[in-house]
C-alpha cells in the first residue's frame, strides 16, 4: 500500500540553525500538508500546499518557515532559524485531490532544538 | 471558534468493554469529522469519518455518533481489544469552505486491559 515517507526520522540541531525536513507524498497525490505535534499535545496544522503554492497557513507558520516542492516527488519544510519551541514531531500528509477528505500521514520527523 | 474539544484525556477499559470518546466543536463551517488513531512513534492514521448529513456511521467495531444541533460527535469502540490501545484524535475540517486543514482535538489515550 502506498505511504507517505519522511526523512530524517530524528533531527537534533542547535538553536539558530536551519533545518530542512523532507517528505515524499503518495505519488498520485496533489495536495500536501505539514502538521506538528509538540510532545504530549495535540496535532496542529501548519500549512497546506497545492498547485505549487501555499493554500493556507496557520499563525504558527511565520516567516521562519517555508515549504517547497523542489521536484516531482519531494515536499520540504524549512525552518530558517530554529528556536527551542520548534522542538516537536513534524508530520507530512497528502491527499489525492483538492478538498479530498482523507489525509494520509507520514511517520513524522522528531526535531529537537538544543 | 476553531477549537475542537475532546474528552476524556485518558481512558482505561477492560477487554470486551465499550470505549467512548467525545468531541465538541463551535464552528458551524466544519463539515467533515474524522477520527484518527495514533500508535507510539507513528503518524496518525484515519480510522473512520463522518459528514454532517448522517447521524451515525459504523465500520466494524467502530461507530461515530454525530449530533449536529449539539455540535458534538463521539467515537464508540465496541468489544475493545488490547490492540486498540492507542491515542485517538477527533478532528474537524471546513471542507465545503475550500479548506482541507484538519483541526485536531487534544487526544485521548486509551488503554485496554486484558
Short mmCIF file of N, CA, C and O in Angstrom, two decimals, chain B residues 33-82:
data_model
loop_
_atom_site.label_atom_id
_atom_site.label_comp_id
_atom_site.label_asym_id
_atom_site.label_seq_id
_atom_site.Cartn_x
_atom_site.Cartn_y
_atom_site.Cartn_z
N UNK B 33 -15.71 15.29 9.78
CA UNK B 33 -15.30 14.95 11.14
C UNK B 33 -14.67 13.57 11.15
O UNK B 33 -15.34 12.55 11.25
N UNK B 34 -13.34 13.52 11.06
CA UNK B 34 -12.64 12.22 11.10
C UNK B 34 -12.13 11.91 12.49
O UNK B 34 -11.95 12.79 13.33
N UNK B 35 -11.90 10.65 12.71
CA UNK B 35 -11.18 10.18 13.89
C UNK B 35 -9.90 9.53 13.42
O UNK B 35 -9.90 8.73 12.49
N UNK B 36 -8.80 9.90 14.09
CA UNK B 36 -7.51 9.34 13.78
C UNK B 36 -7.00 8.52 14.96
O UNK B 36 -7.23 8.87 16.13
N UNK B 37 -6.29 7.46 14.65
CA UNK B 37 -5.68 6.58 15.64
C UNK B 37 -4.17 6.72 15.52
O UNK B 37 -3.63 6.71 14.40
N UNK B 38 -3.50 6.88 16.64
CA UNK B 38 -2.05 7.04 16.61
C UNK B 38 -1.39 6.10 17.61
O UNK B 38 -1.69 6.16 18.81
N UNK B 39 -0.50 5.28 17.10
CA UNK B 39 0.31 4.42 17.97
C UNK B 39 1.64 5.13 18.24
O UNK B 39 2.09 5.96 17.44
N UNK B 40 2.28 4.81 19.35
CA UNK B 40 3.54 5.49 19.70
C UNK B 40 4.56 5.41 18.57
O UNK B 40 4.79 4.36 17.98
N UNK B 41 5.14 6.55 18.25
CA UNK B 41 6.18 6.61 17.22
C UNK B 41 5.66 6.59 15.80
O UNK B 41 6.45 6.56 14.84
N UNK B 42 4.35 6.61 15.63
CA UNK B 42 3.76 6.57 14.29
C UNK B 42 2.95 7.82 14.02
O UNK B 42 2.59 8.56 14.94
N UNK B 43 2.66 8.05 12.76
CA UNK B 43 1.79 9.16 12.40
C UNK B 43 0.33 8.79 12.61
O UNK B 43 -0.02 7.61 12.68
N UNK B 44 -0.53 9.79 12.71
CA UNK B 44 -1.97 9.49 12.83
C UNK B 44 -2.49 8.77 11.59
O UNK B 44 -2.08 9.07 10.47
N UNK B 45 -3.37 7.83 11.80
CA UNK B 45 -3.97 7.08 10.70
C UNK B 45 -5.48 7.21 10.78
O UNK B 45 -6.07 7.06 11.85
N UNK B 46 -6.11 7.50 9.64
CA UNK B 46 -7.56 7.67 9.61
C UNK B 46 -8.25 6.37 10.01
O UNK B 46 -7.96 5.31 9.47
N UNK B 47 -9.17 6.50 10.95
CA UNK B 47 -9.91 5.35 11.45
C UNK B 47 -11.30 5.30 10.83
O UNK B 47 -11.72 4.32 10.25
N UNK B 48 -12.01 6.38 10.95
CA UNK B 48 -13.39 6.47 10.47
C UNK B 48 -13.74 7.95 10.42
O UNK B 48 -13.17 8.75 11.17
N UNK B 49 -14.65 8.33 9.52
CA UNK B 49 -15.02 9.73 9.39
C UNK B 49 -16.49 9.86 9.05
O UNK B 49 -17.11 8.91 8.55
N UNK B 50 -17.06 11.05 9.31
CA UNK B 50 -18.47 11.27 9.05
C UNK B 50 -18.68 12.67 8.51
O UNK B 50 -17.92 13.58 8.82
N UNK B 51 -19.68 12.83 7.67
CA UNK B 51 -20.12 14.13 7.22
C UNK B 51 -21.44 14.44 7.96
O UNK B 51 -22.15 13.52 8.38
N UNK B 52 -21.84 15.69 8.10
CA UNK B 52 -22.98 16.03 8.95
C UNK B 52 -24.36 15.68 8.39
O UNK B 52 -25.36 15.94 9.03
N UNK B 53 -24.41 15.07 7.22
CA UNK B 53 -25.71 14.70 6.68
C UNK B 53 -26.21 13.37 7.24
O UNK B 53 -27.35 12.98 6.95
N UNK B 54 -25.40 12.69 8.03
CA UNK B 54 -25.85 11.47 8.69
C UNK B 54 -25.57 11.58 10.19
O UNK B 54 -24.69 12.32 10.61
N UNK B 55 -26.33 10.81 10.98
CA UNK B 55 -26.16 10.90 12.43
C UNK B 55 -25.29 9.78 12.99
O UNK B 55 -24.87 9.84 14.15
N UNK B 56 -25.03 8.78 12.18
CA UNK B 56 -24.22 7.67 12.66
C UNK B 56 -23.54 6.98 11.49
O UNK B 56 -24.10 6.87 10.40
N UNK B 57 -22.32 6.54 11.77
CA UNK B 57 -21.60 5.75 10.77
C UNK B 57 -20.86 4.63 11.49
O UNK B 57 -20.21 4.88 12.51
N UNK B 58 -20.99 3.43 10.96
CA UNK B 58 -20.39 2.27 11.63
C UNK B 58 -19.47 1.56 10.66
O UNK B 58 -19.81 1.32 9.51
N UNK B 59 -18.28 1.22 11.16
CA UNK B 59 -17.34 0.41 10.40
C UNK B 59 -16.74 -0.61 11.35
O UNK B 59 -15.89 -0.29 12.19
N UNK B 60 -17.24 -1.83 11.23
CA UNK B 60 -16.76 -2.89 12.12
C UNK B 60 -17.11 -2.58 13.57
O UNK B 60 -18.26 -2.32 13.89
N UNK B 61 -16.11 -2.55 14.42
CA UNK B 61 -16.34 -2.27 15.85
C UNK B 61 -16.37 -0.78 16.15
O UNK B 61 -16.61 -0.40 17.30
N UNK B 62 -16.13 0.05 15.16
CA UNK B 62 -16.03 1.49 15.38
C UNK B 62 -17.27 2.20 14.86
O UNK B 62 -17.70 1.97 13.73
N UNK B 63 -17.85 3.07 15.68
CA UNK B 63 -19.04 3.82 15.32
C UNK B 63 -18.84 5.28 15.68
O UNK B 63 -18.36 5.59 16.78
N UNK B 64 -19.19 6.17 14.75
CA UNK B 64 -19.26 7.59 15.07
C UNK B 64 -20.74 7.95 15.23
O UNK B 64 -21.56 7.63 14.36
N UNK B 65 -21.04 8.64 16.32
CA UNK B 65 -22.36 9.24 16.50
C UNK B 65 -22.21 10.74 16.37
O UNK B 65 -21.30 11.33 16.96
N UNK B 66 -23.11 11.35 15.60
CA UNK B 66 -22.98 12.78 15.32
C UNK B 66 -24.28 13.49 15.68
O UNK B 66 -25.36 13.08 15.26
N UNK B 67 -24.18 14.55 16.45
CA UNK B 67 -25.33 15.36 16.85
C UNK B 67 -25.11 16.78 16.35
O UNK B 67 -24.39 17.56 16.97
N UNK B 68 -25.70 17.10 15.20
CA UNK B 68 -25.44 18.39 14.57
C UNK B 68 -25.96 19.55 15.41
O UNK B 68 -25.29 20.58 15.53
N UNK B 69 -27.12 19.40 16.01
CA UNK B 69 -27.69 20.51 16.77
C UNK B 69 -26.86 20.82 18.02
O UNK B 69 -26.72 21.97 18.42
N UNK B 70 -26.31 19.77 18.62
CA UNK B 70 -25.48 19.97 19.81
C UNK B 70 -24.02 20.25 19.46
O UNK B 70 -23.22 20.57 20.34
N UNK B 71 -23.69 20.10 18.21
CA UNK B 71 -22.31 20.28 17.72
C UNK B 71 -21.37 19.35 18.50
O UNK B 71 -20.33 19.77 19.05
N UNK B 72 -21.77 18.09 18.55
CA UNK B 72 -20.97 17.09 19.25
C UNK B 72 -20.88 15.83 18.41
O UNK B 72 -21.81 15.50 17.64
N UNK B 73 -19.78 15.11 18.55
CA UNK B 73 -19.67 13.81 17.92
C UNK B 73 -18.80 12.92 18.80
O UNK B 73 -17.99 13.42 19.59
N UNK B 74 -19.04 11.63 18.68
CA UNK B 74 -18.34 10.72 19.57
C UNK B 74 -17.92 9.45 18.82
O UNK B 74 -18.51 9.09 17.80
N UNK B 75 -16.90 8.83 19.36
CA UNK B 75 -16.40 7.55 18.83
C UNK B 75 -16.72 6.47 19.85
O UNK B 75 -16.41 6.62 21.04
N UNK B 76 -17.34 5.40 19.37
CA UNK B 76 -17.60 4.25 20.21
C UNK B 76 -16.80 3.07 19.67
O UNK B 76 -16.90 2.77 18.46
N UNK B 77 -16.03 2.44 20.54
CA UNK B 77 -15.31 1.24 20.15
C UNK B 77 -15.94 0.08 20.90
O UNK B 77 -15.85 0.00 22.14
N UNK B 78 -16.62 -0.77 20.17
CA UNK B 78 -17.28 -1.92 20.77
C UNK B 78 -16.27 -3.05 20.94
O UNK B 78 -15.31 -3.17 20.17
N UNK B 79 -16.51 -3.91 21.94
CA UNK B 79 -15.65 -5.08 22.15
C UNK B 79 -14.18 -4.66 22.10
O UNK B 79 -13.38 -5.20 21.33
N UNK B 80 -13.82 -3.68 22.91
CA UNK B 80 -12.46 -3.14 22.89
C UNK B 80 -11.42 -4.23 23.14
O UNK B 80 -11.62 -5.12 23.98
N UNK B 81 -10.32 -4.14 22.40
CA UNK B 81 -9.25 -5.14 22.46
C UNK B 81 -7.94 -4.46 22.88
O UNK B 81 -7.74 -3.27 22.62
N UNK B 82 -7.04 -5.22 23.48
CA UNK B 82 -5.73 -4.63 23.85
C UNK B 82 -5.03 -3.96 22.66
O UNK B 82 -4.33 -2.96 22.83
#
